[in-house]
PDB file of C-alpha atoms and ligand atoms in Angstrom:
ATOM      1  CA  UNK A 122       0.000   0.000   0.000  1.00 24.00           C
ATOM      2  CA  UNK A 123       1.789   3.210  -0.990  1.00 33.00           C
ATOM      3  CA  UNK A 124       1.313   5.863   2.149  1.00 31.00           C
ATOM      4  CA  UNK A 125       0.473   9.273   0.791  1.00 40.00           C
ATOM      5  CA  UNK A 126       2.820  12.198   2.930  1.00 36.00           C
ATOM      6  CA  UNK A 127      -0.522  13.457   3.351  1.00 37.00           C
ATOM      7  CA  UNK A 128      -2.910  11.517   3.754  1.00 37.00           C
ATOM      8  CA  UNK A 129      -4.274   7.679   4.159  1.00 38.00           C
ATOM      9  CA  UNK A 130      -3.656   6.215   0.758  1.00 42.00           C
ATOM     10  CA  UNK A 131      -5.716   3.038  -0.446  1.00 46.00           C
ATOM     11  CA  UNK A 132      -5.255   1.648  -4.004  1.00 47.00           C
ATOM     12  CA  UNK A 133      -7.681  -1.118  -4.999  1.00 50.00           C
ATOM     13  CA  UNK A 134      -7.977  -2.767  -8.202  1.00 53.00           C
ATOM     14  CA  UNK A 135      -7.011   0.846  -9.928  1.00 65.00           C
ATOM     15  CA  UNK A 136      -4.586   2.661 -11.851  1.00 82.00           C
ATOM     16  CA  UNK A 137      -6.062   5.831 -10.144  1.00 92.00           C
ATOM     17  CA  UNK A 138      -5.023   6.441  -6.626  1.00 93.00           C
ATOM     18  CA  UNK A 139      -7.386   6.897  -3.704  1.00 94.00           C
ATOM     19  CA  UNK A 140      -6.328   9.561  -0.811  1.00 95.00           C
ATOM     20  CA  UNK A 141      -7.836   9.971   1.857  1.00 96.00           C
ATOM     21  CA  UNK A 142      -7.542  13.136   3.955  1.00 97.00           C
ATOM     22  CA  UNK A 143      -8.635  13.860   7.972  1.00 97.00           C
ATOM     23  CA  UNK A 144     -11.048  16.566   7.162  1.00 98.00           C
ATOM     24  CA  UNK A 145     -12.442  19.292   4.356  1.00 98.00           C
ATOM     25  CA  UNK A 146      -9.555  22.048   4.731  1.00 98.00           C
ATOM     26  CA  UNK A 147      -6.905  19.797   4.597  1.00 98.00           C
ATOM     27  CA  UNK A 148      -7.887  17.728   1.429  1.00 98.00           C
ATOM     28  CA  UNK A 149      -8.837  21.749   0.134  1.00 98.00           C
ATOM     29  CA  UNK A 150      -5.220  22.796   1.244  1.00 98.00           C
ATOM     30  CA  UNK A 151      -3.569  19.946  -0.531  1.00 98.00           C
ATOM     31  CA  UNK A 152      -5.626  20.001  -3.854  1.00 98.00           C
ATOM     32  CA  UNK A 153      -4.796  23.732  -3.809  1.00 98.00           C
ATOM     33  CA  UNK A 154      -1.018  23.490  -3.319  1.00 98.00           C
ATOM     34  CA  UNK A 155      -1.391  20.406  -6.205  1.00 98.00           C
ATOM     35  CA  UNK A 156      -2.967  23.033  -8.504  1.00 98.00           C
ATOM     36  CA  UNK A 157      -0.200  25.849  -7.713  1.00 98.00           C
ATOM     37  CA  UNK A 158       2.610  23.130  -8.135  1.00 98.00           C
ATOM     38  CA  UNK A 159       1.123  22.034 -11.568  1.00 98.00           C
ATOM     39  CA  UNK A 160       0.929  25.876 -12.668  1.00 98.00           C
ATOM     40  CA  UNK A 161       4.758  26.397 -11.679  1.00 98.00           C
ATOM     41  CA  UNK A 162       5.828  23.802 -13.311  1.00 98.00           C
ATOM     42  CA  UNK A 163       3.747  24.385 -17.002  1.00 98.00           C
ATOM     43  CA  UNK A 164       3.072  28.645 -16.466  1.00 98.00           C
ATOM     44  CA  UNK A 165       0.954  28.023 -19.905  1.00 97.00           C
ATOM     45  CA  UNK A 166      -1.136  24.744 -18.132  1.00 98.00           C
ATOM     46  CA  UNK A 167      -4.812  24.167 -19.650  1.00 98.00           C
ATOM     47  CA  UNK A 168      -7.206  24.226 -16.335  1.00 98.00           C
ATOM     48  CA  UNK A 169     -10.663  22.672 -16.457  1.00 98.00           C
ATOM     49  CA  UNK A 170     -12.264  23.588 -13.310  1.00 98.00           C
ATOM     50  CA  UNK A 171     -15.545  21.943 -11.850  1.00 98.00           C
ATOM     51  CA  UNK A 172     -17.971  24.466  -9.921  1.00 98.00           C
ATOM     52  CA  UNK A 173     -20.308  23.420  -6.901  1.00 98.00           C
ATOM     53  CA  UNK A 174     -19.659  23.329  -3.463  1.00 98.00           C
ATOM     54  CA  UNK A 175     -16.756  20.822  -3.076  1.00 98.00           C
ATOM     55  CA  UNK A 176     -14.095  22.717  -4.775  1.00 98.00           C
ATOM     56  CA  UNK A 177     -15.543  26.208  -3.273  1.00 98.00           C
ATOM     57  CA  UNK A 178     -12.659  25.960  -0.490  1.00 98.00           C
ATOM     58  CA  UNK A 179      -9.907  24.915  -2.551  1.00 99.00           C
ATOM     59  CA  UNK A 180     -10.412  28.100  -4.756  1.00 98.00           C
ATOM     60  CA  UNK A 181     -10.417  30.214  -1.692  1.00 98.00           C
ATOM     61  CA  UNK A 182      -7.305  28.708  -0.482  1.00 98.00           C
ATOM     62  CA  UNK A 183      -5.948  28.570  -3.815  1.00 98.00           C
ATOM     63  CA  UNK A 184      -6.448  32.448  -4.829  1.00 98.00           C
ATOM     64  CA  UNK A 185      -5.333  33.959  -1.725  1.00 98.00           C
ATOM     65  CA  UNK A 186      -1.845  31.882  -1.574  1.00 98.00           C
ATOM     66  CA  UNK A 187      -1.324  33.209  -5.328  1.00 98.00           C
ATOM     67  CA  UNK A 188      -2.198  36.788  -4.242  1.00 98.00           C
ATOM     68  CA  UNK A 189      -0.020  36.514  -0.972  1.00 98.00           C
ATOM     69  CA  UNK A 190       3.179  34.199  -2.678  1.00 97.00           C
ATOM     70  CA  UNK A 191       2.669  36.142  -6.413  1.00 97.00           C
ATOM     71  CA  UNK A 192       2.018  33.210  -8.618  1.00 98.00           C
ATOM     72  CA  UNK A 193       1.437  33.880 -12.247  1.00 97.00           C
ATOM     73  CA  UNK A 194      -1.486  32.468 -13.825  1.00 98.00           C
ATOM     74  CA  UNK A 195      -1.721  34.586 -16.679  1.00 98.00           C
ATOM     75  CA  UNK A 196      -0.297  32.144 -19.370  1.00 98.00           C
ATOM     76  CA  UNK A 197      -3.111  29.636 -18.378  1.00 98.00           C
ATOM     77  CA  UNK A 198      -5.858  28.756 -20.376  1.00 97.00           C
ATOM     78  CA  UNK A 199      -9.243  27.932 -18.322  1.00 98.00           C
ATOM     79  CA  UNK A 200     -12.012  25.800 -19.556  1.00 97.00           C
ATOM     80  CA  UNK A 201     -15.741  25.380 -18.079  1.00 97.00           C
ATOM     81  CA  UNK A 202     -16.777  22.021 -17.505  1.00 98.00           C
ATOM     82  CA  UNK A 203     -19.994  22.214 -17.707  1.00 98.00           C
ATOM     83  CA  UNK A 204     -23.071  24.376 -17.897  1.00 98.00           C
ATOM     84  CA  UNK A 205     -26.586  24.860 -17.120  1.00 98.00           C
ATOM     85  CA  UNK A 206     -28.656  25.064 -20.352  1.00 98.00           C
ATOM     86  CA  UNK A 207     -30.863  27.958 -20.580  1.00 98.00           C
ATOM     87  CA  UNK A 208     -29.502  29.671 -17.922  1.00 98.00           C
ATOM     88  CA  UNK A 209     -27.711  33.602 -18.425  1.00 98.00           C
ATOM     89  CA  UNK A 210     -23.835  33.637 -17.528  1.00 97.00           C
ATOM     90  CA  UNK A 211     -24.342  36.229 -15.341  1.00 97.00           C
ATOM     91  CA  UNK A 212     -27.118  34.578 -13.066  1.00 98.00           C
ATOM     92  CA  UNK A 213     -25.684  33.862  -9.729  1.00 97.00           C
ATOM     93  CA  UNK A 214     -25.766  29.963  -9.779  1.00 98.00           C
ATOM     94  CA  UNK A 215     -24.264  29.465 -12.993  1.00 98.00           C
ATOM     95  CA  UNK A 216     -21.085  27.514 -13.456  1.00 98.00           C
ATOM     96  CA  UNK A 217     -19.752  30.588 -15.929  1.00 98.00           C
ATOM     97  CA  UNK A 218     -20.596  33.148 -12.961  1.00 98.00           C
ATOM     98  CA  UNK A 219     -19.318  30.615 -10.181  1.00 98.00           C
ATOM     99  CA  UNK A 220     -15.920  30.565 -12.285  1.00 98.00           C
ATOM    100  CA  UNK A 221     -15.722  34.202 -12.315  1.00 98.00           C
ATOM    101  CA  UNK A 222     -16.745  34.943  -8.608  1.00 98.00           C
ATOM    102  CA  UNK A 223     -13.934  31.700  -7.594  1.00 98.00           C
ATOM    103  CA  UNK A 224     -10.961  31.832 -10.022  1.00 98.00           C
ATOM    104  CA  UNK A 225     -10.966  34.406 -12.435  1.00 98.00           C
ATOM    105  CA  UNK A 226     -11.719  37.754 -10.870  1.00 98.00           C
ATOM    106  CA  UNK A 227      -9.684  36.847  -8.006  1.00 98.00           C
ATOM    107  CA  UNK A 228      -6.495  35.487 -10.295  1.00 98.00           C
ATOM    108  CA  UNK A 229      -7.139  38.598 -12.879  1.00 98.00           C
ATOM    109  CA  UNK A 230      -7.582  35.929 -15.859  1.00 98.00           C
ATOM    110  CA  UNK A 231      -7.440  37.876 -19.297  1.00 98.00           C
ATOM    111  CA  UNK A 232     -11.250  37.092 -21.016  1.00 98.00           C
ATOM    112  CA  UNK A 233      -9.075  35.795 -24.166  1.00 97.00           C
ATOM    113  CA  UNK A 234      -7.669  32.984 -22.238  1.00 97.00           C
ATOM    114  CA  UNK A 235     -11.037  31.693 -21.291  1.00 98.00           C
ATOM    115  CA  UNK A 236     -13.637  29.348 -23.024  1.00 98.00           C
ATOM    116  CA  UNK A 237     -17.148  28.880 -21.632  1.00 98.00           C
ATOM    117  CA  UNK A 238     -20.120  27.167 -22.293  1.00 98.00           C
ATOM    118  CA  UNK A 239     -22.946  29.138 -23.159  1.00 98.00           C
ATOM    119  CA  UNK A 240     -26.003  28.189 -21.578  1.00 98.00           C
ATOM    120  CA  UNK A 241     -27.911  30.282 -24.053  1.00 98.00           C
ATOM    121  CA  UNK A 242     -26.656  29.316 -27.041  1.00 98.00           C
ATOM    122  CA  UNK A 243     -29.785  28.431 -30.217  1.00 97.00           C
ATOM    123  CA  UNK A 244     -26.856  26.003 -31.702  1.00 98.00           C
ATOM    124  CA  UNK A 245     -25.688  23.772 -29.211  1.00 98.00           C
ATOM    125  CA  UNK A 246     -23.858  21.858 -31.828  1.00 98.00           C
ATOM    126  CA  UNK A 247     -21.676  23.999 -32.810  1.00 98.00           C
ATOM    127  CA  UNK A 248     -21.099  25.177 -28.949  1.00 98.00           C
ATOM    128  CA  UNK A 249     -19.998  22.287 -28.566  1.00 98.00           C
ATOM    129  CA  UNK A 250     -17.663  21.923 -31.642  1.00 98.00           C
ATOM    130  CA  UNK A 251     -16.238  25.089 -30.935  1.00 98.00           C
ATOM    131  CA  UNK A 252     -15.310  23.836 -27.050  1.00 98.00           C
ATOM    132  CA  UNK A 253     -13.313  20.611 -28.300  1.00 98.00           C
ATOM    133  CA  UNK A 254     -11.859  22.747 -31.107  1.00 97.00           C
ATOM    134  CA  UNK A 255     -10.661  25.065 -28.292  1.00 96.00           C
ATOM    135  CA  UNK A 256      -9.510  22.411 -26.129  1.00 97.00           C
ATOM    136  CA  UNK A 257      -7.560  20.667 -29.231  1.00 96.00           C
ATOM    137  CA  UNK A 258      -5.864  23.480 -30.042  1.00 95.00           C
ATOM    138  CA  UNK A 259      -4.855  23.845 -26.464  1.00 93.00           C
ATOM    139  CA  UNK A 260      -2.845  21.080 -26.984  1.00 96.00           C
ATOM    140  CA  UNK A 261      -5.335  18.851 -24.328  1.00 98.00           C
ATOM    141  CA  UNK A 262      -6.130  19.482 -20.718  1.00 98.00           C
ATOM    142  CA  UNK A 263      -3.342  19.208 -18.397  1.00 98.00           C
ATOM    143  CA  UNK A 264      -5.439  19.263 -15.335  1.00 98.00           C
ATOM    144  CA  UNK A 265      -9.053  18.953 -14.311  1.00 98.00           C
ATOM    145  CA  UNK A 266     -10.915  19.456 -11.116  1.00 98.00           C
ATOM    146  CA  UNK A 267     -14.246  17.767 -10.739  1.00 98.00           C
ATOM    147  CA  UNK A 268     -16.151  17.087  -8.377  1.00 98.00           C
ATOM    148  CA  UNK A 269     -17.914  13.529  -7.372  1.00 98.00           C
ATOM    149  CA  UNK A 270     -21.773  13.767  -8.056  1.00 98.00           C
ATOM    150  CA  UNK A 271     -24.307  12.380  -5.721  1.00 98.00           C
ATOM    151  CA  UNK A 272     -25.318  10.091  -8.259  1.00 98.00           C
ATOM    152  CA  UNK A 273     -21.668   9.580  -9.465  1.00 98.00           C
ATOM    153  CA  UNK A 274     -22.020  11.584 -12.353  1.00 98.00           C
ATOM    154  CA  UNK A 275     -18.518  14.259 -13.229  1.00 98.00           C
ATOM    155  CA  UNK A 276     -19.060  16.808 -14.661  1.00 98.00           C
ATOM    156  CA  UNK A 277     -23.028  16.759 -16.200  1.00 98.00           C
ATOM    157  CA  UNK A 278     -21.942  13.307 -17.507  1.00 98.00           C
ATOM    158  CA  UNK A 279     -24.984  11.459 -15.938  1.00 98.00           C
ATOM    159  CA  UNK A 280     -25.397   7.560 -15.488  1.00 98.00           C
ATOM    160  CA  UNK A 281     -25.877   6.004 -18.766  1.00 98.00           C
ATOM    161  CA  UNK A 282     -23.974   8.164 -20.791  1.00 98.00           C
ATOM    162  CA  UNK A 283     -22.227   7.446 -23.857  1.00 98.00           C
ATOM    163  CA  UNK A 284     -18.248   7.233 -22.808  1.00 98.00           C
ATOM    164  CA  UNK A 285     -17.063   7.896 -26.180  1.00 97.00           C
ATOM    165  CA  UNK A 286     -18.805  11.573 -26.176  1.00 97.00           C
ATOM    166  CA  UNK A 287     -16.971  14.642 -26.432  1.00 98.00           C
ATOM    167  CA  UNK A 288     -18.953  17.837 -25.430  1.00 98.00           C
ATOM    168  CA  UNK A 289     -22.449  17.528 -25.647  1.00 98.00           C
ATOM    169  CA  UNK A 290     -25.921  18.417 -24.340  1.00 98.00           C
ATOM    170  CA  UNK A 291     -27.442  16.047 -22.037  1.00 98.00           C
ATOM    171  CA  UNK A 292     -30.795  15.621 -19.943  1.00 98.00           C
ATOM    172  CA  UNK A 293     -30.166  15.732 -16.107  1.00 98.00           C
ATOM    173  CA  UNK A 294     -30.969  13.322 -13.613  1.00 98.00           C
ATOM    174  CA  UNK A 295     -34.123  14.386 -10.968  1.00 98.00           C
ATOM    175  CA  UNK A 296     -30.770  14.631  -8.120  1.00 98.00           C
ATOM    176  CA  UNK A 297     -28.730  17.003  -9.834  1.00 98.00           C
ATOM    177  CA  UNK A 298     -31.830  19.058 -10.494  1.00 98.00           C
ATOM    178  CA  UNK A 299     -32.544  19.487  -7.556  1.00 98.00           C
ATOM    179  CA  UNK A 300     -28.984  19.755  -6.324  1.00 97.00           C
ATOM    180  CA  UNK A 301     -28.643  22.308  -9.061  1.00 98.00           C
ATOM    181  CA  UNK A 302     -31.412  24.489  -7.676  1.00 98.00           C
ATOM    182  CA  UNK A 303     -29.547  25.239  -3.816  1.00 97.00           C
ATOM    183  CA  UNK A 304     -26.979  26.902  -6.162  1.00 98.00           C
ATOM    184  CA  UNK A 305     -29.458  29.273  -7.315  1.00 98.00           C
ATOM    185  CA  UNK A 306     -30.659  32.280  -5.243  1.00 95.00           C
ATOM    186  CA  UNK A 307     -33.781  33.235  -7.838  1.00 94.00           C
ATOM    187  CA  UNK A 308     -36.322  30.671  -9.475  1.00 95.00           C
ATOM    188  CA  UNK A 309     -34.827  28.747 -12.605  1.00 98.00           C
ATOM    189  CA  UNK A 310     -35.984  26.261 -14.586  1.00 98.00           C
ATOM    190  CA  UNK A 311     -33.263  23.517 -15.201  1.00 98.00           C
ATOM    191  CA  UNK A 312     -33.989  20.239 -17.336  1.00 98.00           C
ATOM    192  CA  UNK A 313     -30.297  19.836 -19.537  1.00 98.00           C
ATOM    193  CA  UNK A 314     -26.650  20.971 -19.337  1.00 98.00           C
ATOM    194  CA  UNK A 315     -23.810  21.084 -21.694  1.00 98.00           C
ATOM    195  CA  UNK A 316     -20.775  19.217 -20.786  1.00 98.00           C
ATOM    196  CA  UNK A 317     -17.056  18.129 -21.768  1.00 98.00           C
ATOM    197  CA  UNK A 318     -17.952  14.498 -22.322  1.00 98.00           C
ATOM    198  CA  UNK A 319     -16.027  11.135 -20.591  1.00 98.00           C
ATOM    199  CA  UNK A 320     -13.610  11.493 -23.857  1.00 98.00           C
ATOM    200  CA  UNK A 321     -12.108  14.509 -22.407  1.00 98.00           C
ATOM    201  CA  UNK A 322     -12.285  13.351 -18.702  1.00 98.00           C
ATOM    202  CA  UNK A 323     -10.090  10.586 -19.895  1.00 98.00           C
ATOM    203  CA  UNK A 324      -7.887  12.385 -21.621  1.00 98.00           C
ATOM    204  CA  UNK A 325      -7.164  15.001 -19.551  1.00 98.00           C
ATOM    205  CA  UNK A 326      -3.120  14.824 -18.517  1.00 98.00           C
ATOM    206  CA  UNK A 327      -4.058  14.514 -14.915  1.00 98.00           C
ATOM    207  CA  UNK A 328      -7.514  14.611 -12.896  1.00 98.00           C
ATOM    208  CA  UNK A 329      -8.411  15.142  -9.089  1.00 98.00           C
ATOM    209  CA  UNK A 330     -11.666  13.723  -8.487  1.00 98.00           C
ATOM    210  CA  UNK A 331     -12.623  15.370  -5.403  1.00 98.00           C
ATOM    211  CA  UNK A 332     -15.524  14.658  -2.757  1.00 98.00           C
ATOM    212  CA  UNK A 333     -16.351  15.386   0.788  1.00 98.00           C
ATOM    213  CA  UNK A 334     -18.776  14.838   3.228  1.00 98.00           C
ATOM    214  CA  UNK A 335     -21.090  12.095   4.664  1.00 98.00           C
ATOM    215  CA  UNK A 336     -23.661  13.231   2.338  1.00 98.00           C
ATOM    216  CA  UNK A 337     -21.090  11.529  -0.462  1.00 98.00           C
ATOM    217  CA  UNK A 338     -19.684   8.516   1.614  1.00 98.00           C
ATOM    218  CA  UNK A 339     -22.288   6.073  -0.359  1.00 98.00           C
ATOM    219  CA  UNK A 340     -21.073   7.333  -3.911  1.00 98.00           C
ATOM    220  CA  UNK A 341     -17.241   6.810  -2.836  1.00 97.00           C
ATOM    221  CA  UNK A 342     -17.603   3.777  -1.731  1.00 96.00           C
ATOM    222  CA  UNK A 343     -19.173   2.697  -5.242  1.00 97.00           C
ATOM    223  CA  UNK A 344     -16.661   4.700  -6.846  1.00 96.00           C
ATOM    224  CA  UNK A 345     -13.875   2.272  -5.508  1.00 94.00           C
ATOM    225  CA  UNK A 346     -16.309  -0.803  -5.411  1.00 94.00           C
ATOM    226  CA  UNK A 347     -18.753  -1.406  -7.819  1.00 94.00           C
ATOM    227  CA  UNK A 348     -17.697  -2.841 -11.454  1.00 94.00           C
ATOM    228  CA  UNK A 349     -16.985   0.267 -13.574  1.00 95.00           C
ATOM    229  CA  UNK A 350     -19.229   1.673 -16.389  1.00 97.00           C
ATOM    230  CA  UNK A 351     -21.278   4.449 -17.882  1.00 97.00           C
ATOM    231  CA  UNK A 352     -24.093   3.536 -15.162  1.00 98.00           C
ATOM    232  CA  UNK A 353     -21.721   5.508 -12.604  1.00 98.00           C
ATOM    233  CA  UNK A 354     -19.320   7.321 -14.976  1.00 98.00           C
ATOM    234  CA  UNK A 355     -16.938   8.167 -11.437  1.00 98.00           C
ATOM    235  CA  UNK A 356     -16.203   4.100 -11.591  1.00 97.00           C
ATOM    236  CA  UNK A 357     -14.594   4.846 -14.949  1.00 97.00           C
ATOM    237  CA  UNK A 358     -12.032   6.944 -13.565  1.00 97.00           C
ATOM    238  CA  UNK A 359     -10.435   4.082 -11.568  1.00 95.00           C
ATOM    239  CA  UNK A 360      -8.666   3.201 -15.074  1.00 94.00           C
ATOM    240  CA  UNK A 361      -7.418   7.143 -15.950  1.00 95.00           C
ATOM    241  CA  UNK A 362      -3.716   6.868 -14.850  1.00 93.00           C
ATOM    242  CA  UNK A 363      -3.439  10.423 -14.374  1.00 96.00           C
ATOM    243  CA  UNK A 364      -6.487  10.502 -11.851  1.00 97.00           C
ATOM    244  CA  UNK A 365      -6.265  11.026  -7.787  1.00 96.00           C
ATOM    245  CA  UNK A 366      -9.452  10.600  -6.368  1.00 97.00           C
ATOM    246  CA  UNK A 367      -9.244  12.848  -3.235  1.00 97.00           C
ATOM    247  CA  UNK A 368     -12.042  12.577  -0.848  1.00 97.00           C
ATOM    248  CA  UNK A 369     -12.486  13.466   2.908  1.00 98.00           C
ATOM    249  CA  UNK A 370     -12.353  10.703   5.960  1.00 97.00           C
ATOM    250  CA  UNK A 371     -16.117  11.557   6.101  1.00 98.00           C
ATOM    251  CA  UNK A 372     -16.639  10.952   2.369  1.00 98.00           C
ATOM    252  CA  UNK A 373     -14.515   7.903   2.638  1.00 97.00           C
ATOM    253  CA  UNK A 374     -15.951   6.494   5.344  1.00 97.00           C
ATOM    254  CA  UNK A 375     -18.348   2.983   3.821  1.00 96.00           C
ATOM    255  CA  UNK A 376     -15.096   2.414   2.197  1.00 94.00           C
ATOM    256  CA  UNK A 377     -14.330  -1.511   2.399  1.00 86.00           C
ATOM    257  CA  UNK A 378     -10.748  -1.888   3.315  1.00 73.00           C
ATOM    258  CA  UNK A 379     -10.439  -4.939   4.270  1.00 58.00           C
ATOM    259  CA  UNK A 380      -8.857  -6.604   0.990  1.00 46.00           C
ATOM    260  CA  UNK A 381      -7.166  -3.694   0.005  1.00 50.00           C
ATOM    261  CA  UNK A 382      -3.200  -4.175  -0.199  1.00 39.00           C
TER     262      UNK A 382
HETATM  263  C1  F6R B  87     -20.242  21.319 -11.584  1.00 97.72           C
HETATM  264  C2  F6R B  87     -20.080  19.903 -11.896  1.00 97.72           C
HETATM  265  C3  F6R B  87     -20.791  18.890 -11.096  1.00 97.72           C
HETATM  266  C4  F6R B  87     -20.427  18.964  -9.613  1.00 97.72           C
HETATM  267  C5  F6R B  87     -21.055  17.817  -8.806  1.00 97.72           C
HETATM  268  C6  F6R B  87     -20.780  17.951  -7.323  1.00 97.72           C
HETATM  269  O1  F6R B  87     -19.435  22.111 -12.463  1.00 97.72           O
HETATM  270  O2  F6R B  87     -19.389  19.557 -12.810  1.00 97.72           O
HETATM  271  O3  F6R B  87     -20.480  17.613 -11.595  1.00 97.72           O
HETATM  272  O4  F6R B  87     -19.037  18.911  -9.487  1.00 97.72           O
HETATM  273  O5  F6R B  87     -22.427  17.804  -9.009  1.00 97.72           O
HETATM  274  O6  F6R B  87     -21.414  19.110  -6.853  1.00 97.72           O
HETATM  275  P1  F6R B  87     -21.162  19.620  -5.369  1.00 97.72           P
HETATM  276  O7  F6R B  87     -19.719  19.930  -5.281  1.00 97.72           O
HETATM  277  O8  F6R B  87     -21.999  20.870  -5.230  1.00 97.72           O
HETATM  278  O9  F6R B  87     -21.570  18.513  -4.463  1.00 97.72           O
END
C-alpha cells in the first residue's frame, strides 16, 4: 500500500489512486497546493475547473496563496466544464458566474484565455464543436478538477452516458436538479446541461476527483467498489492513470478496506 505524505492512501484494483484526507480544509489545502505546483511547473497549463460546493474551499485557499506568494497564472488557459442550459452567464448559480466569482476575478484571468459554455446558445452543436476545437488546439487538458456527483455523475456526464462523447448536451438526472437548484438564489428552470464528455475526462493529462462529506460517503464507496461503467461514470475513472481521487475521511468512510493491499 503506498502511504500518501498526506494523507491515508488506499489503491484497490485501480490505476487511479485513492487519498484519503482527515477533514475538508486539509484535502482543500492539498488540492490547492497540487494546482499551484502544476501551474509552476507548465506557467501556460490548460485548467478545467468543476464548480459546486466541493471545490468552493480549494479556490479560496488557492487564490489567496497566489495573491499573498505572487504566482502567475496569466499564461493559463481555463475551460468550463460544464453548464446549465438555458440559464444567463451572469445569473448567480451558474457555473460561468461561479468561475468568475472563484478563479478568475480573483487570479485577474485575461477574457481571451477563457472558453465557456454558453447556456444560451440556439446552436448547441456547434457550442460544442467550438469547445473541443478550443480544447484541441490547447494542446489537451493538463489538469481537471471535478467534483464527485451524488449520483456519481462528473461533470453533467450522468449515469448512462455514452463514454465515447466529447462535449455535448445532455438531460439531467431528478438529483442534480434538484442539487442544481440550492446553487441558485432566484427561481430557474433547469432540465439539460452542456458538458465536456467522458472522452475529455479521460484524456485530460491529470484529474483530481474530489468529494467530501457524509452526504457523499455512499457514492465513494461505489466509486472504488462497484464494477466500472457508464451507469456511474466516477467508476470509470479508476482506469485514468493520471487521476487522484481525493475525498475526505467523512466521504470515505463505507469504504471496504479490508482486501485492500
Ligand atoms: C459542476 C459539476 C458537477 C459537480 C457535482 C458535485 O461544475 O461539474 O459535476 O461537481 O455535481 O457538486 P457539489 O460539489 O456541489 O456537491
Amino acid at each position: 500500500m503506498y502511504i500518501s505524505p498526506h494523507a491515508n492512501n488506499y489503491v484497490q484494483n485501480a490505476i487511479m489512486e485513492l487519498k484519503v484526507f482527515a477533514d475538508y480544509t486539509s484535502l482543500s489545502e492539498t488540492i490547492a497546493r497540487d494546482i499551484i505546483s502544476l501551474v509552476q511547473q507548465k506557467p501556460d497549463a490548460v485548467l478545467c475547473l468543476a464548480t459546486g460546493d466541493t471545490p468552493k474551499l480549494t479556490y479560496s485557499i488557492l487564490t489567496a496563496r497566489a495573491a499573498k506568494e505572487k504566482i502567475d497564472f496569466s499564461a493559463c488557459k481555463f475551460i468550463g466544464l460544464d453548464e446549465w442550459m438555458g440559464i444567463p452567464s451572469f445569473l448567480e448559480g451558474s457555473c460561468s458566474q461561479f468561475l468568475h466569482q472563484y478563479i478568475f476575478k480573483p487570479l485577474r484571468i485575461s477574457p481571451a484565455h477563457i472558453h465557456l459554455f454558453n447556456g444560451l446558445v440556439t446552436d448547441a452543436k456547434q457550442e460544442c464543436e467550438q469547445m473541443d476545437a478550443f480544447i484541441n488546439a490547447g494542446g489537451g487538458i493538463d489538469l481537471m478538477i471535478a467534483g464527485v456527483g451524488i449520483n456519481g455523475h462528473i461533470g453533467f456526464n450522468e449515469p448512462g452516458v455514452a463514454l465515447d462523447n466529447y462535449s455535448h448536451v445532455i438531460d439531467l438526472d431528478a438529483s442534480t436538479i434538484e442539487s442544481g437548484y440550492t446553487y441558485f438564489t432566484q427561481p430557474v428552470n433547469l432540465s439539460q446541461g452542456i458538458t465536456l464528455g467522458m472522452q475529455h475526462v479521460m484524456a485530460s493529462k491529470s484529474l483530481i476527483a474530489m468529494a467530501n462529506g457524509q452526504k457523499k460517503s455512499q457514492i465513494i464507496k461505489a466509486a472504488i467498489e462497484e464494477e466500472p461503467g457508464n451507469h456511474l461514470p466516477v467508476t470509470v475513472l479508476r482506469s485514468h492513470p493520471g487521476c487522484k481521487m481525493m475525498v475526505d475521511a467523512e466521504a470515505a468512510a463505507l469504504i471496504n478496506k479490508a482486501g485492500i493491499s
